Structure formats: C-alpha cells, structure tokens
Amino acid sequence: MTVISKMVGVYFRCLFVILMVAGSLLAKPKDCPEICQCLGKFVDCSSRNLDRILPSVPKWATHLELNRNRLKVIEALSFQHLVHLKALKLKRNQILELSDGAFYGPHKIEKLLLDYNNIRVISKGWLYGLTDLKELTVSHNNISAIDNESWEFCKHITFLDLSYNRLETLEVDTFKHLNDLQKLVLNNNNIRYIKENAFQDLKKLKILHLHNNKIWWTIEDGQAVFIGLNDLTKFNLAGNDIKSINKNAFVGLKNVTYLNLSNNNITSIQKDAFNEVPLLKELLINTTSLICDCNIRWLQDWVSAKGWNFNAQCAFPEKLQGFSLFNVSSSILTCNELPKPRLTKEPDVEIMALKGENVSLNCEAMSSSNSIMTFQWKKDNMEIINADITHNSTVVDNKTMIGNSQLNLRWVNNSNAGKYQCVVSNKFGTTYSNKSTMSVLVFPKFIKRPQNITVTAGETARLECAANGEPQPEIGWKKDGGNDFPAARERRMEYMTNDDVFFILNAKESDMGVYSCTAHNAAGTNVANASLIINDKPSFVKSMEDKEVIAGNIVALQCMASGRPKPNISWLKDGAAIRATERHFFTAEDQLMIIVDTTVSDSGIYQCHLANSLGEVSEHSRLVVKPGETYNNIMGIIIITVVCCAVLTSIVWVVIIYQTRKRPAMPPHPVELNEMADYRDNLTQPTLQLRHCPDNLSEHSSCKDSGTGDSAKRSSDDLVPEEFMVIISENGEMVPSHAPLLHYPRSTNHDRANNESDISVVQSDRD
C-alpha cells in the first residue's frame, strides 16, 4: 500500500504540473485584445465582423489571422507596430483597396494570404516593404492586371497563387524579378495571350498550373512561348480548348516529366511534337475528336514505344469514328480526304497603310468536309472584337466547303498597327495564316522648316530642320540639288542631332546656295528649301596692271571685283571721275573700261573704287600712251639701218682679208740641233741647241704652189706658222715629225725638201 500510495502521489503531482503548465499556456495574455484569441505568439481575430485593423494587436505577435471579417480597405502602415509578424491571413474579407505601404513595417512577413477578396490589381505600391515574403496567395479575386515592376520589393517569393482571377494577358515583364519562384498557379483565369519570353525570368520554376484558361492558340500556333522554364517538371494545360498541337509548342520544356493535356478536344498532333520534352514520364490526353489519317501514324508508334495508353478516339473518317487510335491498323490511316481547313489565300506578309486610308485583308479556305468553317481575325494574338468582317461560305458538290473572310479597317490610325492573322476552324481542327504585319504610315511633316538666312563671311550659318511621321523620318541635306558641300570637305560643318540644327562654320562665298532639307520614311519624302546668302566686303579678284600703248590704239583696263552685296564700281583718272564718252566705254558691269583712239593725254593714273555696305577698297593702274610714228621718222630709221648694215659688212670683209694675207716671219738662217756630249748618259733631260741656217728668202712668195713638187713657191695652204718637233725614240734616237694628230699643217714639197736638209745637218753634227 505504501508503494502504491507513493506512486499515486507522484502521479497526481505530475498531473498537477501538467495542468498548471497548460493553464498558463491557455491563459489569455494581459495585452491580448478582448475579441481575439491568443495562443503563444498566435493571434486569431477571425470572424469578428471587423471593418478595420485593431491597433491593440500585441507587437509580439508572429502570426495574425483576420479571416472572414468585413475589411474593405487596408490603410498604409496598418501593421507597422507588428515588427515580429511572420504570417498574415486576410482571407474571405471584402478588401477592395490596398493602399501604398499597406504592409510596410513588419519586414519579417513570409506568408501573406489574401484569397477571396475583391483586389483588382497587383502593384508594387502595396507590396512595398515585403522583402522577406516567400508565399503570396491572392486567388479568387478580381485581379485583371499586374503592373510593371510589381515584384521589385519581394524578389524572394517561392509560391504565388493567382488562380480564379480575371487575367487575360501575360506580358514580358509580368513576372520580372521573381527569380526564386518555384510554384506558379494561374488556373481558371481568362488568359488568352502569352507573349513570347513571358516566363524568361522564372528560371527556378518547377510547377506551373495553366489549366482552364483560353490559351489554345499558344499550343496550336505559338512559337517558343515557354522558353526560360528550364527547371519546370510539372505542367498542367488541361481545359484550354486545344484542338491541335504544334511541333514547336513545347520548346524549352526539356525537364518536364508530367504534362496534362486532358479535357481538350485535340484533333491533330504534329509529328515529333513531344520531342522537346525528352524526360516526359506521364502524359494525360483524353480526346474523342482525332483525325485518324496518315499524319497521325507516328503517334501510334511513339506511344507504343513508351508503353503508355490514353484515351484517343477517332472522329474522322466516318468509318473509324469512335475507334481508339491504338486499336486501328496503321495501314488504313490514309490522307485521301482533308477535312481540316486549308488556306488558299492569305493576307500579305507586310502591309503599308497611310494614316486615314481604308485597308482590307482577305482570307480564303477550303475543306473536303461540309462542316461549317468559322473565320476569326486576330491582332497581336488577341481576337478582334466588334470588327467590320464579312464572311461567305459555299458548298460544292455537297461535299467541299469553300469560304472567305474580309477584314475591313476604316480610317486607319496608329492603333491599327500590329500583326494580323486569319484563323479558320471547323470541327476537325484549326488552321492559322501567316502573320501579316501592318505598318501605319504618316507622310513626313515638317515641324521646323529651314529659313532663308544671310550671314557675313566668317560667321556661322545656322539651318534648322525637323519633321515627324510614321515611321520617324530620316533627315538629310542637299546643296543646290547635290551632295557637294564645300563646308563638309573643309570640315566646317556640324550637325546637332538633338537640336535638329545644321551649322556651317566660318562661312565662305562657296557655301552660298540653296539648301534642301529632306525628310524621308516609308510613306514618302518631303522637301523644304532655304537660301543661304554670304555677304562679304568688296575685293579685287585680280590686281590691276599697268599698261603701255601707242597712241591711236585701243586699251582695256580691268577691275575684276567680288563682294556681296554687289559692290558699286567707279573709275577715276588722276583723282577725277571718268564718264562714258565716244572714246571711253564701260562693259562687264563696269569691270572693264575700254579706251579707243588713245592719245598722249590719256596717260595717267586710273583708279577703280569698289564699295558696298560692308566696306570699300581701291586699286590703280598706270597708263602710258606713247606718241605714234610719222612717215619721215620711219624713212630715217630705214636709211640709218641700211648704212649701219653696209658699214658692218665692210668691217667683216676687211678682217677676213687681213687674216688671209697675214704670214709669220721666217728665221734668216737654217736651224741646227746639237746634242750635248752627255746626251746618251742623260736621256731624260736632253739639251738641244739651235743653229741658224741660211734661208732663201726668195722661196717665200704669196703665189700658190705649182703643184709639180719642185716649185720654189710656197703653197697658199701655209696660212699658219709651222712648228717643228723632235721626237726621241725609246732607243735614244731623235726623229723629226710633223704630227697631223697634233694639228700641224700638212707639209708641201717645199717643206719636205727643207726637212731633209735639216735632218742631214743633224746627222753631220752627230758624226
């Protein structure tokens, strides 16, 4: 009993401690609001018909629930004192407005639940301050727009639920900054259009729910819409009214293992459409509308290789209607008929429309089935509502359906620019035309026109020109209709793009002309002209020159002038103004003065004076008029000239005769050469002695040689003095020589006789 009593005592003591601890935990803290319940750091104020945020919520709270109240507006800084708050639940209220900074203050909030309210827009204003937010749910609201940069202050969200809202479009920047997002729920919206690269920022996204929207065109005709979802593994596209699957529909989904395409009446799947999802392990498809022809054979083989099975029933041809594709032999899958619409005419790829014009786009299609074809026009992948569209359809041979559609655009304006597409569908599928890009053009219109300007040489000329239009016109300049700009060649031209101003620095006369500003775009070209006038001081193109003229002749004095305004030209002679007379003429705009029948009195200083509004300048020319020659003067000159010529001729003949008769003096005796005794011992310096020999003076005569060889008369060839040379040979012998190469005269018979006598004398002296 003692042991049992002790055990019972211990039991009751433990129970008492437990009850005491539980009581302390369940006891309401002193600062807990009366209408709320608090448990630890959890504060629950749900279902209290609150229409405003209680200011008495204790600041130590980490979790606050305000579900099922009547809150309509969350004012700014409503929770600023709850600095420890980590989770906030505001589900099932009537919230219409979230003021900017509504959740600013509690920087540690990680979970924010706003489901089942009337929020209309996601903006960064009310998300400001939620830097640690990880989970945000705003399902079952009326959200129709997500502002740009909305997620700038909450970049670390990993779970985002936007389901059951009114979103229609996903733009390129819709999810910008959500680089950490892993799960995105967008089901049950009205999403019709997903822009290319709309998911490019969701690099870590693993789960994406897009079921029960209207994005059938994305799968049927979209091009790489899902690029960027490299980590996506689960993708739900159920219930999007998808009829056909394009081969490029799943580009970028290389890691997807689960793909749900159920609740779509798929009629056709292009070959190799699932090659972009190589890791696919589970594919959900249930359709009863397949066109079982030759184009679907590949799906039989592909599903068989995977070992899968799903509900895919044929609707065409009629003989196969209701059969499972996987129970039909591939041999009977033929393409004899094409019930799906085929386009026979499409809009042009590019359409240029002037603003204000009417434009029509046409589309024609045919089908081997008599199923009614429906035409639809889309602009930028969005269906055109309330457009001026006309449709016509006819059935040929009770089998072939031919239809056409025309989209009429009246008074085209900038809002009509975009990409247009014709979509034709029947119960067997949908066909898309090429996208036609329409550009709305506006003819260039000048908003700044160049003005006629006048500047002084050396100053800066300023020409202004700007134009607008669609597309924005390009501005160009021409000078005198061409592209030759002296200022450009000399690097004196500047163009200020921002100010639409064209400058010519240090303006010169060569810059003067008509400048044309051209504004050009695809709609056409507009031109505006302006004249540039360069004023300059007067100057002389060519300096004036002095002139000499014989009296009676004509003389022209030039005064070539330049300057703008055109300078006034005045002529002066010796300081007095000159006026036009019978002998004085002015031409070439007074730049040339002509004097005819000049007289000596016309001699003097002629001055040309230039003047305009910028200055004046003068130059002069000296004119000398010489008297004319008379008849007597001319005859005197002729006589003097004749006499001088006669005298000069006489002098020349006298000189010639004198030179002819002139003879050199001959020595009176013969000359003998004596060598010194030591001649042979000193050959390098021989000493010659000359001895006079008698000469027969009678031999010299002015008469000519008879030519017989024995005449004692000297030949008239002997006109220059003779010279005699003794040549000493290598053996020491002396040899007389009359060397013709040394320009000595040729010897006559008389000379040869004298030479022989001289040699004999020399030999006798040797002996």
Coordinates of C-alpha atoms in Angstrom, one line a residue, residues 220-424:
E220 CA -1.7 25.5 -81.8
D221 CA 0.3 28.3 -83.3
G222 CA 2.7 29.7 -80.6
Q223 CA 6.4 29.8 -81.2
A224 CA 8.7 29.1 -78.2
V225 CA 6.3 30.7 -75.7
F226 CA 7.7 28.6 -72.8
I227 CA 11.4 29.4 -73.3
G228 CA 13.1 30.0 -70.0
L229 CA 11.3 27.3 -68.0
N230 CA 14.4 25.2 -67.8
D231 CA 13.6 23.6 -64.4
L232 CA 9.9 23.0 -64.9
T233 CA 8.9 19.5 -64.1
K234 CA 5.0 19.6 -63.8
F235 CA 2.9 21.4 -66.4
N236 CA -0.9 21.5 -66.4
L237 CA -2.7 22.6 -69.6
A238 CA -6.0 20.9 -69.1
G239 CA -9.2 22.5 -70.3
N240 CA -7.8 25.1 -72.7
D241 CA -9.9 24.1 -75.8
I242 CA -6.8 23.0 -77.6
K243 CA -7.6 21.4 -80.9
S244 CA -4.2 20.9 -82.5
I245 CA -0.6 20.7 -81.1
N246 CA 2.1 22.4 -83.0
K247 CA 5.5 20.8 -83.2
N248 CA 7.1 23.8 -81.5
A249 CA 4.6 24.1 -78.8
F250 CA 6.8 22.7 -76.0
V251 CA 10.2 24.2 -76.9
G252 CA 12.1 24.9 -73.7
L253 CA 10.4 22.3 -71.5
K254 CA 13.3 19.9 -71.6
N255 CA 12.9 18.8 -67.9
V256 CA 9.1 18.3 -67.8
T257 CA 8.1 14.9 -66.6
Y258 CA 4.4 15.5 -66.1
L259 CA 2.2 17.0 -68.8
N260 CA -1.6 17.3 -68.5
L261 CA -3.5 17.9 -71.8
S262 CA -6.8 16.4 -70.7
N263 CA -10.2 18.0 -71.4
N264 CA -9.0 19.3 -74.7
N265 CA -10.7 18.1 -77.9
I266 CA -7.5 17.5 -79.7
T267 CA -8.0 16.7 -83.4
S268 CA -4.4 16.6 -84.6
I269 CA -0.9 16.4 -83.2
Q270 CA 2.0 17.3 -85.5
K271 CA 4.8 14.8 -85.9
D272 CA 7.5 14.9 -83.2
A273 CA 5.6 17.4 -81.1
F274 CA 6.8 15.8 -77.9
N275 CA 10.5 15.6 -78.9
E276 CA 11.1 18.8 -76.9
V277 CA 10.1 17.0 -73.6
P278 CA 12.5 14.1 -73.6
L279 CA 12.1 13.4 -69.9
L280 CA 8.3 13.1 -70.1
K281 CA 7.0 10.2 -68.0
E282 CA 3.3 10.9 -67.6
L283 CA 1.1 12.4 -70.4
L284 CA -2.6 12.9 -69.9
I285 CA -4.7 13.1 -73.0
N286 CA -8.4 12.3 -73.5
T287 CA -9.9 13.2 -76.8
T288 CA -12.7 11.9 -79.0
S289 CA -12.0 14.2 -81.9
L290 CA -8.9 12.8 -83.6
I291 CA -8.5 12.9 -87.4
C292 CA -7.1 9.5 -88.0
D293 CA -5.2 9.9 -91.2
C294 CA -1.7 9.4 -92.4
N295 CA -0.5 12.4 -90.3
I296 CA -1.2 10.6 -87.0
R297 CA 0.6 7.3 -87.6
W298 CA 3.7 8.5 -85.8
L299 CA 1.7 8.9 -82.6
Q300 CA 0.8 5.2 -82.6
D301 CA 4.5 4.2 -82.8
W302 CA 5.6 6.8 -80.2
V303 CA 3.0 5.8 -77.6
S304 CA 3.7 2.1 -78.2
A305 CA 7.5 2.7 -77.7
K306 CA 6.8 4.5 -74.4
G307 CA 4.4 1.8 -73.2
W308 CA 1.7 4.3 -72.4
N309 CA -2.0 4.3 -73.1
F310 CA -4.6 7.1 -73.1
N311 CA -8.0 7.8 -74.5
A312 CA -7.6 8.9 -78.1
Q313 CA -10.7 8.2 -80.2
C314 CA -11.1 8.9 -83.9
A315 CA -13.8 11.2 -85.2
F316 CA -12.7 11.1 -88.9
P317 CA -13.1 9.4 -91.3
E318 CA -16.6 8.2 -90.5
K319 CA -15.7 4.5 -90.8
L320 CA -13.2 4.9 -87.9
Q321 CA -15.4 7.2 -85.8
G322 CA -15.4 6.0 -82.1
F323 CA -12.4 3.7 -82.6
S324 CA -9.3 4.1 -80.4
L325 CA -6.3 5.2 -82.4
F326 CA -4.3 2.5 -80.8
N327 CA -6.7 -0.2 -82.0
V328 CA -6.6 0.9 -85.6
S329 CA -4.2 -0.6 -88.1
S330 CA -1.8 1.9 -89.5
S331 CA -2.4 0.6 -93.0
I332 CA -5.9 2.2 -93.1
L333 CA -4.7 5.6 -91.9
T334 CA -4.6 7.4 -95.3
C335 CA -4.8 11.0 -96.4
N336 CA -7.4 10.7 -99.1
E337 CA -9.5 13.4 -97.6
L338 CA -8.6 16.6 -95.8
P339 CA -11.4 17.8 -93.6
K340 CA -9.3 20.3 -91.7
P341 CA -9.5 23.7 -93.3
R342 CA -6.7 24.6 -95.8
L343 CA -5.9 28.2 -96.7
T344 CA -5.9 29.1 -100.4
K345 CA -5.4 32.8 -99.9
E346 CA -3.7 34.7 -97.0
P347 CA -3.0 38.3 -96.2
D348 CA 0.2 39.8 -97.4
V349 CA 3.2 39.4 -95.1
E350 CA 3.7 43.2 -95.0
I351 CA 1.0 45.8 -95.4
M352 CA 1.9 49.5 -95.6
A353 CA -1.1 51.8 -94.9
L354 CA -1.2 55.5 -95.0
K355 CA -2.9 57.1 -92.0
G356 CA -6.6 57.9 -92.8
E357 CA -6.9 55.3 -95.6
N358 CA -9.2 52.3 -95.8
V359 CA -7.5 48.8 -95.8
S360 CA -8.9 45.4 -96.4
L361 CA -7.4 42.0 -95.5
N362 CA -8.6 38.8 -97.3
C363 CA -8.5 35.2 -96.3
E364 CA -9.9 32.1 -98.2
A365 CA -10.0 28.5 -97.2
M366 CA -11.5 25.2 -98.3
S367 CA -12.2 21.8 -96.7
S368 CA -13.2 18.4 -98.0
S369 CA -15.8 18.2 -95.3
N370 CA -19.1 20.1 -95.5
S371 CA -18.6 21.1 -91.9
I372 CA -19.2 24.8 -91.4
M373 CA -16.0 26.8 -91.3
T374 CA -15.6 29.7 -88.8
F375 CA -13.3 32.6 -89.6
Q376 CA -11.7 34.6 -86.9
W377 CA -9.3 37.6 -87.1
K378 CA -6.6 38.2 -84.5
K379 CA -4.4 41.2 -83.9
D380 CA -1.3 40.7 -81.9
N381 CA -2.6 37.2 -80.9
M382 CA -5.8 38.7 -79.5
E383 CA -9.2 38.2 -81.1
I384 CA -10.5 41.4 -82.8
I385 CA -13.9 42.3 -81.2
N386 CA -16.6 44.3 -83.0
A387 CA -14.6 44.4 -86.2
D388 CA -16.0 45.1 -89.7
I389 CA -15.8 41.5 -91.0
T390 CA -17.7 39.9 -93.9
H391 CA -17.9 36.1 -94.4
N392 CA -19.0 34.0 -97.3
S393 CA -19.3 30.2 -97.5
T394 CA -20.4 27.9 -100.2
V395 CA -20.7 24.1 -100.6
V396 CA -19.6 22.5 -103.8
D397 CA -20.8 19.0 -104.8
N398 CA -22.4 18.6 -101.4
K399 CA -19.0 17.8 -100.0
T400 CA -16.4 20.5 -100.4
M401 CA -16.7 23.7 -98.4
I402 CA -15.2 26.9 -99.7
G403 CA -15.2 30.0 -97.5
N404 CA -13.7 33.5 -97.4
S405 CA -13.4 36.3 -95.0
Q406 CA -12.6 40.0 -95.3
L407 CA -11.5 42.3 -92.5
N408 CA -12.2 46.0 -93.3
L409 CA -10.3 48.7 -91.4
R410 CA -11.7 52.2 -91.9
W411 CA -9.7 55.4 -91.5
V412 CA -6.6 53.6 -90.4
N413 CA -4.7 55.2 -87.5
N414 CA -1.8 54.3 -85.3
S415 CA -3.8 51.9 -83.1
N416 CA -4.3 49.7 -86.2
A417 CA -0.6 48.9 -86.4
G418 CA 0.3 45.4 -85.4
K419 CA 0.3 41.7 -86.6
Y420 CA -2.9 40.4 -88.1
Q421 CA -3.7 36.7 -88.5
C422 CA -6.6 34.8 -90.1
V423 CA -7.8 31.7 -88.1
V424 CA -10.1 29.2 -89.8

